[in-house]
CSV table of C-alpha atoms and ligand atoms in Angstrom, one decimal:
chain,number,residue,atom,x,y,z
A,1,MET,CA,14.8,7.4,64.4
A,2,LYS,CA,16.8,10.1,62.1
A,3,ILE,CA,18.8,7.5,60.5
A,4,HIS,CA,15.8,5.3,59.5
A,5,GLN,CA,13.9,8.4,58.4
A,6,SER,CA,16.7,9.5,56.1
A,7,ILE,CA,17.3,5.7,55.0
A,8,PHE,CA,13.4,5.7,54.4
A,9,SER,CA,13.9,8.9,52.4
A,10,ILE,CA,16.5,7.5,50.0
A,11,MET,CA,14.7,4.2,49.8
A,12,LEU,CA,12.1,6.4,48.4
A,13,ALA,CA,14.1,8.3,46.4
A,14,LEU,CA,15.7,5.3,44.8
A,15,THR,CA,12.2,3.7,44.0
A,16,ALA,CA,11.2,7.2,42.1
A,17,MET,CA,14.5,7.4,40.2
A,18,ALA,CA,13.7,3.7,39.4
A,19,ALA,CA,10.2,4.4,38.4
A,20,LEU,CA,11.6,7.3,36.0
A,21,SER,CA,14.2,5.5,34.5
A,22,TRP,CA,11.4,2.8,33.8
A,23,GLU,CA,9.3,5.1,31.9
A,24,PRO,CA,11.1,5.1,28.7
A,25,ALA,CA,11.3,1.3,27.9
A,26,MET,CA,7.6,1.2,28.6
A,27,SER,CA,6.6,3.5,25.7
A,28,ALA,CA,7.8,2.4,22.2
A,29,PRO,CA,11.4,3.7,21.4
A,30,SER,CA,11.9,6.2,18.7
A,31,ILE,CA,11.8,5.5,15.3
A,32,LEU,CA,15.1,4.8,13.8
A,33,THR,CA,16.6,7.5,11.2
A,34,LYS,CA,18.5,7.3,8.4
A,35,SER,CA,19.5,9.6,5.3
A,36,PHE,CA,18.2,8.1,2.2
A,37,GLY,CA,20.2,10.6,0.3
A,38,LYS,CA,19.2,13.6,-2.0
A,39,THR,CA,16.7,13.9,-4.7
A,40,SER,CA,18.0,15.1,-8.0
A,41,GLU,CA,15.9,18.3,-7.0
A,42,GLY,CA,18.3,18.6,-3.7
A,43,SER,CA,15.8,17.5,-1.4
A,44,ASP,CA,16.9,15.4,1.7
A,45,ALA,CA,15.3,11.7,1.9
A,46,HIS,CA,14.7,9.8,5.3
A,47,LEU,CA,14.3,6.4,5.8
A,48,TYR,CA,12.3,5.6,8.2
A,49,VAL,CA,12.7,1.8,10.6
A,50,LEU,CA,9.8,0.7,12.4
A,51,GLN,CA,10.6,-1.9,14.3
A,52,ASN,CA,8.2,-3.9,16.9
A,53,THR,CA,9.2,-5.7,20.1
A,54,LYS,CA,8.9,-8.9,17.9
A,55,GLY,CA,12.0,-7.8,16.0
A,56,ALA,CA,9.9,-7.2,12.8
A,57,LYS,CA,10.5,-4.0,10.7
A,58,VAL,CA,9.2,-2.0,7.9
A,59,SER,CA,10.9,0.5,6.7
A,60,ILE,CA,9.5,3.7,4.9
A,61,THR,CA,10.7,6.9,3.3
A,62,ASP,CA,9.4,10.3,2.8
A,63,PHE,CA,10.2,10.1,-1.0
A,64,GLY,CA,7.0,9.0,-2.4
A,65,ALA,CA,5.5,7.9,1.5
A,66,THR,CA,7.1,4.7,0.1
A,67,ILE,CA,7.3,1.7,1.9
A,68,VAL,CA,10.7,0.1,1.2
A,69,ALA,CA,10.6,-3.1,3.1
A,70,ILE,CA,9.2,-5.2,5.3
A,71,GLU,CA,10.9,-7.8,7.5
A,72,VAL,CA,8.7,-10.4,9.0
A,73,PRO,CA,9.3,-13.9,10.3
A,74,ASP,CA,8.8,-17.5,8.5
A,75,ARG,CA,7.6,-20.5,10.4
A,76,GLU,CA,10.7,-21.3,11.7
A,77,GLY,CA,11.3,-17.5,12.7
A,78,LYS,CA,13.6,-16.6,9.9
A,79,LEU,CA,12.8,-12.4,9.0
A,80,ALA,CA,13.0,-11.9,5.6
A,81,ASP,CA,11.9,-8.8,3.4
A,82,VAL,CA,8.9,-10.0,1.4
A,83,VAL,CA,8.5,-6.6,-0.6
A,84,LEU,CA,10.0,-6.1,-4.2
A,85,GLY,CA,12.1,-2.2,-4.4
A,86,TYR,CA,15.6,-1.1,-4.7
A,87,ASP,CA,18.4,-0.3,-2.5
A,88,SER,CA,18.5,3.6,-2.9
A,89,LEU,CA,16.4,6.8,-3.4
A,90,LYS,CA,17.6,6.7,-7.4
A,91,GLY,CA,15.6,3.9,-8.2
A,92,TYR,CA,12.5,4.9,-6.6
A,93,GLU,CA,13.3,8.7,-8.2
A,94,THR,CA,13.4,7.2,-12.1
A,95,GLY,CA,11.8,3.6,-11.2
A,96,THR,CA,8.5,3.5,-13.4
A,97,SER,CA,6.9,0.1,-11.5
A,98,TYR,CA,6.0,1.9,-8.4
A,99,PHE,CA,7.2,-0.1,-6.2
A,100,GLY,CA,5.8,0.2,-2.5
A,101,GLY,CA,5.0,3.8,-3.6
A,102,LEU,CA,1.9,5.6,-2.4
A,103,ILE,CA,-0.5,5.9,-5.4
A,104,GLY,CA,-2.6,9.3,-5.7
A,105,ARG,CA,-4.1,11.6,-6.7
A,106,TYR,CA,-5.8,8.9,-8.4
A,107,GLY,CA,-4.5,5.3,-7.8
A,108,ASN,CA,-5.4,3.0,-11.3
A,109,ARG,CA,-6.5,4.7,-14.9
A,110,ILE,CA,-8.5,7.2,-16.2
A,111,GLY,CA,-9.8,6.5,-19.4
A,112,GLY,CA,-8.7,8.6,-22.3
A,113,ALA,CA,-7.1,10.9,-19.6
A,114,LYS,CA,-10.1,13.1,-18.4
A,115,PHE,CA,-13.0,13.3,-16.5
A,116,ALA,CA,-16.1,15.8,-16.0
A,117,LEU,CA,-17.0,16.9,-12.9
A,118,ASP,CA,-19.9,19.5,-12.1
A,119,GLY,CA,-19.9,20.4,-15.5
A,120,GLN,CA,-16.5,21.0,-16.5
A,121,THR,CA,-13.9,18.8,-18.1
A,122,TYR,CA,-10.5,17.8,-16.8
A,123,LEU,CA,-7.3,16.7,-19.0
A,124,LEU,CA,-4.9,14.4,-17.8
A,125,ALA,CA,-1.5,13.8,-18.8
A,126,LYS,CA,-1.8,10.2,-21.0
A,127,ASN,CA,1.0,8.0,-19.6
A,128,ASP,CA,-0.5,4.9,-20.2
A,129,GLY,CA,-1.7,4.8,-23.8
A,130,GLN,CA,-4.5,7.1,-24.7
A,131,ASN,CA,-5.6,6.8,-20.3
A,132,SER,CA,-4.5,8.8,-17.4
A,133,LEU,CA,-2.0,5.9,-14.8
A,134,HIS,CA,-1.2,6.3,-10.8
A,135,GLY,CA,-1.8,9.9,-10.7
A,136,GLY,CA,0.0,11.2,-13.6
A,137,LYS,CA,3.5,11.8,-14.9
A,138,ARG,CA,4.5,12.8,-11.5
A,139,GLY,CA,2.3,11.0,-8.8
A,140,PHE,CA,2.0,11.2,-5.0
A,141,ASN,CA,5.0,8.4,-5.6
A,142,LYS,CA,7.4,10.9,-6.8
A,143,VAL,CA,7.5,13.6,-4.5
A,144,VAL,CA,8.9,14.6,-1.0
A,145,TRP,CA,6.4,14.1,2.0
A,146,THR,CA,6.9,15.3,5.2
A,147,ALA,CA,7.3,13.0,8.1
A,148,HIS,CA,6.3,13.1,12.0
A,149,GLU,CA,6.4,10.3,14.2
A,150,ARG,CA,3.4,9.8,16.0
A,151,PRO,CA,2.8,8.5,19.5
A,152,SER,CA,0.5,5.5,19.5
A,153,LYS,CA,0.1,2.5,22.2
A,154,GLU,CA,-0.2,0.3,19.2
A,155,GLY,CA,3.4,0.9,18.0
A,156,GLN,CA,5.6,3.1,16.6
A,157,ALA,CA,3.5,5.3,13.8
A,158,LEU,CA,5.3,7.5,11.3
A,159,GLU,CA,2.8,10.1,9.5
A,160,LEU,CA,3.6,11.7,6.2
A,161,THR,CA,1.2,15.0,4.4
A,162,TYR,CA,1.1,16.0,1.3
A,163,VAL,CA,-0.6,19.4,-0.2
A,164,SER,CA,-1.1,18.9,-4.0
A,165,LYS,CA,-1.6,22.0,-5.3
A,166,ASP,CA,-4.8,22.9,-7.5
A,167,GLY,CA,-4.4,22.0,-11.1
A,168,GLU,CA,-1.2,19.6,-10.1
A,169,GLU,CA,-1.3,16.9,-12.6
A,170,GLY,CA,-4.7,18.3,-14.1
A,171,TYR,CA,-6.4,17.7,-11.1
A,172,PRO,CA,-8.5,20.3,-9.5
A,173,GLY,CA,-8.4,21.7,-6.0
A,174,ASN,CA,-5.7,22.1,-3.5
A,175,LEU,CA,-5.8,18.5,-1.7
A,176,SER,CA,-3.8,18.2,1.7
A,177,VAL,CA,-3.4,14.7,2.4
A,178,ARG,CA,-1.9,12.8,5.4
A,179,VAL,CA,-0.8,9.0,5.4
A,180,LEU,CA,-0.1,6.9,8.8
A,181,TYR,CA,1.4,4.2,9.1
A,182,THR,CA,1.5,2.1,12.0
A,183,TRP,CA,3.4,-0.9,12.9
A,184,THR,CA,1.9,-3.1,15.7
A,185,ASP,CA,3.2,-6.3,17.8
A,186,ARG,CA,1.0,-8.0,15.8
A,187,ASN,CA,3.0,-7.3,12.5
A,188,GLU,CA,-0.1,-5.6,11.2
A,189,LEU,CA,0.5,-2.2,9.0
A,190,ARG,CA,-2.4,-0.5,9.6
A,191,VAL,CA,-2.1,2.2,6.6
A,192,GLN,CA,-4.9,5.1,7.4
A,193,TYR,CA,-5.3,7.7,4.5
A,194,PHE,CA,-6.8,11.1,4.9
A,195,ALA,CA,-7.5,14.1,2.6
A,196,HIS,CA,-9.5,17.1,2.2
A,197,THR,CA,-9.8,19.6,-0.4
A,198,ASP,CA,-10.7,23.3,-1.2
A,199,LYS,CA,-12.7,22.4,-4.9
A,200,ALA,CA,-14.9,19.6,-6.1
A,201,THR,CA,-12.0,17.0,-7.0
A,202,VAL,CA,-11.3,13.0,-7.4
A,203,VAL,CA,-9.4,10.8,-5.1
A,204,ASN,CA,-8.3,7.1,-4.9
A,205,LEU,CA,-5.3,6.3,-2.7
A,206,THR,CA,-3.5,3.2,-2.5
A,207,ASN,CA,-0.3,1.6,-1.8
A,208,HIS,CA,1.5,-0.5,-4.4
A,209,SER,CA,3.8,-2.5,-2.7
A,210,TYR,CA,4.6,-5.5,-4.7
A,211,PHE,CA,5.0,-8.9,-2.2
A,212,ASN,CA,6.9,-12.1,-2.5
A,213,LEU,CA,6.4,-14.0,0.6
A,214,ALA,CA,8.9,-16.3,0.0
A,215,GLY,CA,11.5,-13.6,0.4
A,216,ASP,CA,13.4,-14.3,-2.3
A,217,PRO,CA,12.9,-11.7,-4.9
A,218,GLN,CA,14.7,-14.7,-7.1
A,219,LYS,CA,11.9,-16.6,-7.1
A,220,ASN,CA,8.1,-16.2,-9.0
A,221,ILE,CA,5.3,-15.5,-7.2
A,222,LEU,CA,3.0,-18.5,-9.0
A,223,GLY,CA,2.9,-21.0,-6.0
A,224,HIS,CA,1.3,-18.4,-3.7
A,225,MET,CA,-2.1,-19.6,-3.0
A,226,VAL,CA,-4.6,-16.4,-3.2
A,227,ARG,CA,-8.2,-15.7,-1.4
A,228,LEU,CA,-9.8,-13.1,-2.5
A,229,GLU,CA,-13.1,-12.0,-0.8
A,230,ALA,CA,-14.6,-11.1,-4.0
A,231,PRO,CA,-18.2,-12.4,-6.0
A,232,GLN,CA,-17.3,-10.0,-8.8
A,233,PHE,CA,-14.9,-8.1,-10.8
A,234,THR,CA,-14.6,-5.4,-13.0
A,235,PRO,CA,-13.6,-6.7,-16.8
A,236,VAL,CA,-11.7,-4.4,-18.7
A,237,ASP,CA,-11.4,-3.5,-22.8
A,238,ASN,CA,-7.5,-3.5,-24.3
A,239,GLY,CA,-6.1,-0.6,-22.2
A,240,LEU,CA,-7.3,-2.0,-19.0
A,241,ILE,CA,-10.0,0.6,-18.7
A,242,PRO,CA,-13.5,-1.1,-17.2
A,243,THR,CA,-16.1,-1.5,-19.5
A,244,GLY,CA,-18.6,-0.7,-16.5
A,245,GLU,CA,-20.0,-4.3,-16.0
A,246,LEU,CA,-19.3,-6.1,-12.7
A,247,ARG,CA,-19.1,-9.9,-13.3
A,248,ASN,CA,-19.6,-12.7,-11.6
A,249,VAL,CA,-16.5,-14.8,-11.1
A,250,GLU,CA,-18.3,-17.7,-10.8
A,251,GLY,CA,-17.0,-20.2,-13.1
A,252,THR,CA,-14.0,-18.2,-14.4
A,253,PRO,CA,-10.3,-17.7,-13.8
A,254,PHE,CA,-11.3,-14.8,-11.3
A,255,ASP,CA,-13.0,-16.8,-8.8
A,256,PHE,CA,-10.4,-16.4,-5.9
A,257,ARG,CA,-13.5,-17.5,-3.0
A,258,LYS,CA,-11.7,-21.1,-2.4
A,259,PRO,CA,-7.5,-20.5,-2.4
A,260,VAL,CA,-6.0,-21.1,-5.5
A,261,ALA,CA,-2.2,-20.8,-6.6
A,262,ILE,CA,-1.8,-17.7,-8.7
A,263,GLY,CA,-0.2,-19.9,-11.6
A,264,LYS,CA,-2.8,-22.3,-11.7
A,265,ARG,CA,-5.3,-20.6,-14.4
A,266,ILE,CA,-3.1,-17.4,-15.5
A,267,ALA,CA,-2.3,-19.1,-18.8
A,268,ASP,CA,-5.9,-20.5,-19.4
A,269,SER,CA,-7.4,-19.2,-22.7
A,270,ASP,CA,-9.8,-16.6,-21.1
A,271,GLU,CA,-10.3,-13.0,-23.2
A,272,GLN,CA,-9.9,-11.5,-19.8
A,273,LEU,CA,-6.4,-12.7,-18.7
A,274,LYS,CA,-5.4,-12.1,-22.3
A,275,LEU,CA,-6.1,-8.2,-22.0
A,276,GLY,CA,-4.3,-8.1,-18.4
A,277,LYS,CA,-1.4,-9.9,-20.1
A,278,GLY,CA,-2.2,-12.1,-16.5
A,279,TYR,CA,-4.1,-10.5,-13.7
A,280,ASP,CA,-4.4,-7.1,-13.6
A,281,HIS,CA,-8.2,-6.7,-12.8
A,282,ASN,CA,-9.9,-4.9,-9.6
A,283,TRP,CA,-12.3,-6.9,-8.1
A,284,VAL,CA,-15.4,-5.7,-6.3
A,285,LEU,CA,-15.3,-6.9,-2.5
A,286,ALA,CA,-17.9,-8.2,-1.0
A,287,SER,CA,-19.7,-5.6,0.6
A,288,GLY,CA,-19.9,-4.6,4.2
A,289,ALA,CA,-19.3,-1.8,6.8
A,290,GLY,CA,-15.9,-1.0,8.1
A,291,LEU,CA,-12.6,-3.2,8.0
A,292,LYS,CA,-13.5,-6.5,6.3
A,293,LEU,CA,-11.4,-8.9,4.8
A,294,ALA,CA,-10.4,-8.5,1.2
A,295,ALA,CA,-7.5,-10.8,0.5
A,296,HIS,CA,-5.4,-14.1,2.3
A,297,VAL,CA,-2.6,-15.2,0.8
A,298,VAL,CA,0.0,-18.4,1.5
A,299,GLU,CA,3.3,-18.5,0.7
A,300,PRO,CA,2.7,-22.6,1.0
A,301,ALA,CA,7.3,-23.0,1.0
A,302,THR,CA,8.0,-20.6,4.2
A,303,GLY,CA,4.5,-20.6,5.7
A,304,ARG,CA,4.3,-16.9,5.6
A,305,VAL,CA,1.0,-15.5,5.3
A,306,LEU,CA,-0.5,-11.9,4.2
A,307,GLU,CA,-4.3,-11.1,5.5
A,308,ILE,CA,-5.5,-7.8,4.1
A,309,ARG,CA,-8.6,-5.9,5.6
A,310,THR,CA,-9.8,-2.9,4.1
A,311,THR,CA,-12.7,0.0,3.9
A,312,GLU,CA,-12.3,0.2,0.2
A,313,PRO,CA,-14.9,-1.5,-2.3
A,314,GLY,CA,-12.3,-2.8,-4.7
A,315,ILE,CA,-8.6,-4.6,-4.8
A,316,GLN,CA,-6.2,-4.5,-8.0
A,317,PHE,CA,-4.5,-7.8,-8.0
A,318,TYR,CA,-1.7,-7.7,-9.9
A,319,SER,CA,0.6,-10.3,-11.0
A,320,GLY,CA,3.3,-8.6,-11.9
A,321,ASN,CA,3.3,-9.1,-15.7
A,322,PHE,CA,5.2,-6.3,-16.5
A,323,LEU,CA,8.1,-7.0,-14.8
A,324,ASP,CA,10.7,-7.4,-17.2
A,325,GLY,CA,14.1,-8.1,-15.4
A,326,LYS,CA,15.5,-5.1,-17.1
A,327,ALA,CA,15.0,-2.9,-13.3
A,328,VAL,CA,17.5,-4.1,-10.9
A,329,GLY,CA,16.5,-4.2,-7.3
A,330,LYS,CA,17.7,-5.1,-3.5
A,331,ASN,CA,21.1,-6.4,-3.4
A,332,GLY,CA,21.5,-6.2,-7.0
A,333,SER,CA,18.6,-8.4,-7.4
A,334,VAL,CA,16.9,-9.1,-11.0
A,335,LEU,CA,13.2,-7.9,-10.9
A,336,ALA,CA,11.9,-10.5,-13.4
A,337,TYR,CA,8.7,-11.6,-14.8
A,338,ARG,CA,6.1,-12.3,-12.1
A,339,THR,CA,8.1,-12.4,-9.2
A,340,GLY,CA,6.0,-9.9,-7.2
A,341,PHE,CA,2.3,-9.5,-6.7
A,342,CYS,CA,0.1,-6.4,-6.1
A,343,MET,CA,-2.8,-6.4,-3.8
A,344,GLU,CA,-4.0,-2.4,-4.4
A,345,THR,CA,-7.3,-1.4,-1.9
A,346,GLN,CA,-8.8,1.1,-4.3
A,347,HIS,CA,-12.0,2.5,-5.7
A,348,PHE,CA,-12.7,0.7,-8.6
A,349,PRO,CA,-10.5,2.0,-11.9
A,350,ASP,CA,-11.7,5.2,-13.9
A,351,SER,CA,-14.6,5.1,-11.4
A,352,PRO,CA,-15.2,9.5,-12.4
A,353,ASN,CA,-16.2,8.4,-16.0
A,354,HIS,CA,-18.7,5.4,-14.3
A,355,ALA,CA,-21.6,6.8,-12.5
A,356,ASN,CA,-23.0,2.8,-11.7
A,357,PHE,CA,-19.1,3.1,-9.2
A,358,PRO,CA,-18.8,4.2,-5.8
A,359,SER,CA,-18.0,7.8,-6.3
A,360,THR,CA,-13.8,9.1,-5.5
A,361,THR,CA,-15.5,12.2,-5.8
A,362,LEU,CA,-14.4,15.0,-3.1
A,363,GLN,CA,-16.3,17.6,-2.0
A,364,PRO,CA,-14.7,20.4,0.0
A,365,GLY,CA,-15.8,20.2,3.6
A,366,GLU,CA,-15.9,16.3,3.2
A,367,ASN,CA,-13.1,14.0,4.8
A,368,TYR,CA,-11.5,11.7,2.5
A,369,ARG,CA,-10.5,8.7,5.2
A,370,SER,CA,-9.7,5.1,4.0
A,371,GLN,CA,-7.9,2.1,6.0
A,372,THR,CA,-5.9,-0.6,5.0
A,373,VAL,CA,-4.1,-3.3,7.5
A,374,TYR,CA,-1.9,-5.8,6.3
A,375,ARG,CA,-1.2,-8.6,8.8
A,376,PHE,CA,1.4,-10.7,8.8
A,377,GLU,CA,1.4,-14.5,10.2
A,378,THR,CA,3.0,-17.6,9.9
A,379,GLU,CA,0.8,-21.1,9.0
B,1,GLA,C1,-1.1,-1.5,-11.8
B,1,GLA,C2,-1.9,-1.4,-13.5
B,1,GLA,C3,-0.9,-2.0,-13.8
B,1,GLA,C4,0.6,-1.5,-14.2
B,1,GLA,C5,1.3,-1.5,-12.7
B,1,GLA,C6,2.3,-0.6,-12.7
B,1,GLA,O1,-1.2,-2.5,-11.0
B,1,GLA,O2,-2.9,-2.2,-13.4
B,1,GLA,O3,-0.9,-2.3,-15.3
B,1,GLA,O4,0.6,-0.6,-14.7
B,1,GLA,O5,0.4,-1.0,-11.8
B,1,GLA,O6,3.3,-1.5,-13.4
């Protein structure tokens, strides 16, 4: 009897131990963290590699809350990195193309680099002709964020926070910003932005990844088939500032309601294409609440598909027209003309100066929330 009892209790203990040792394997393992060097100001930067159970990976650095790499399979299951970027921190610190960066406080342009809010005029740096672009001289993509891993049932999740001081880059109000990146087993990168302010301000946050779904930065992106759920776009002037008009895409090279190759009409003789030097415009997404389909992009040779859903009302589709081969990317690659395209989910450019556009004003006590999901599939 005694022997039986002790065998029984040993078995119980073994079962309990087995259960315990299983536990860590059931929840997502912690995010692989590596050093990403020191900034020129002496701050440590890190690289966080989020991996899902399929082996697909997203690498993010706390420098600029930047997406450095997204490694996803083609239709044969072969993993490749589908975003442009640099090998080292220095590239991100000195680069001028915003590769993978979190853009703020105001993504895209503000005309004349000024806006008025509550009767006061705010002056911003003119870093794009007469206009302000992507947050100014030192936007959110050029500062070091504070990173924390966050437990999530959906997959590995990284939270990054940054406090932009009142007056930073000319914007009013201390703005506390938080972004949560979650990498799921369905190869979805969920990006959730949160912010609050202590003074009325303007906010427009986005991510500036350049995609090349072929996974080969030497190839241009003109063969990618793009579909945009957008009946209108916002035409621009020669400084890429919206005129204020919402124009129907019907009958123009801006109609992507059915899939069209990026290169098909990019050289058409069209005033807006000339002003944009190709596609570099804001599309007005079909209205709807919550996360709605914005873009669906297919790379026919590899079968990789990117589907973007967002809570934002617009998307800037930019065909990499300013890439000129001068910058050196990952593995010594040349970042040549139109080798990456951006899909920046956003409020419309220059909204602070257009009362007819959805408002980008954030008041004290209000919560800024925005969400975009990038889903990678194959067909
Ligand atoms: C945005 C702009 C482009 C260009 C790139 C960065 O997408 O709309 O005009 O400035 O950023 O090079």
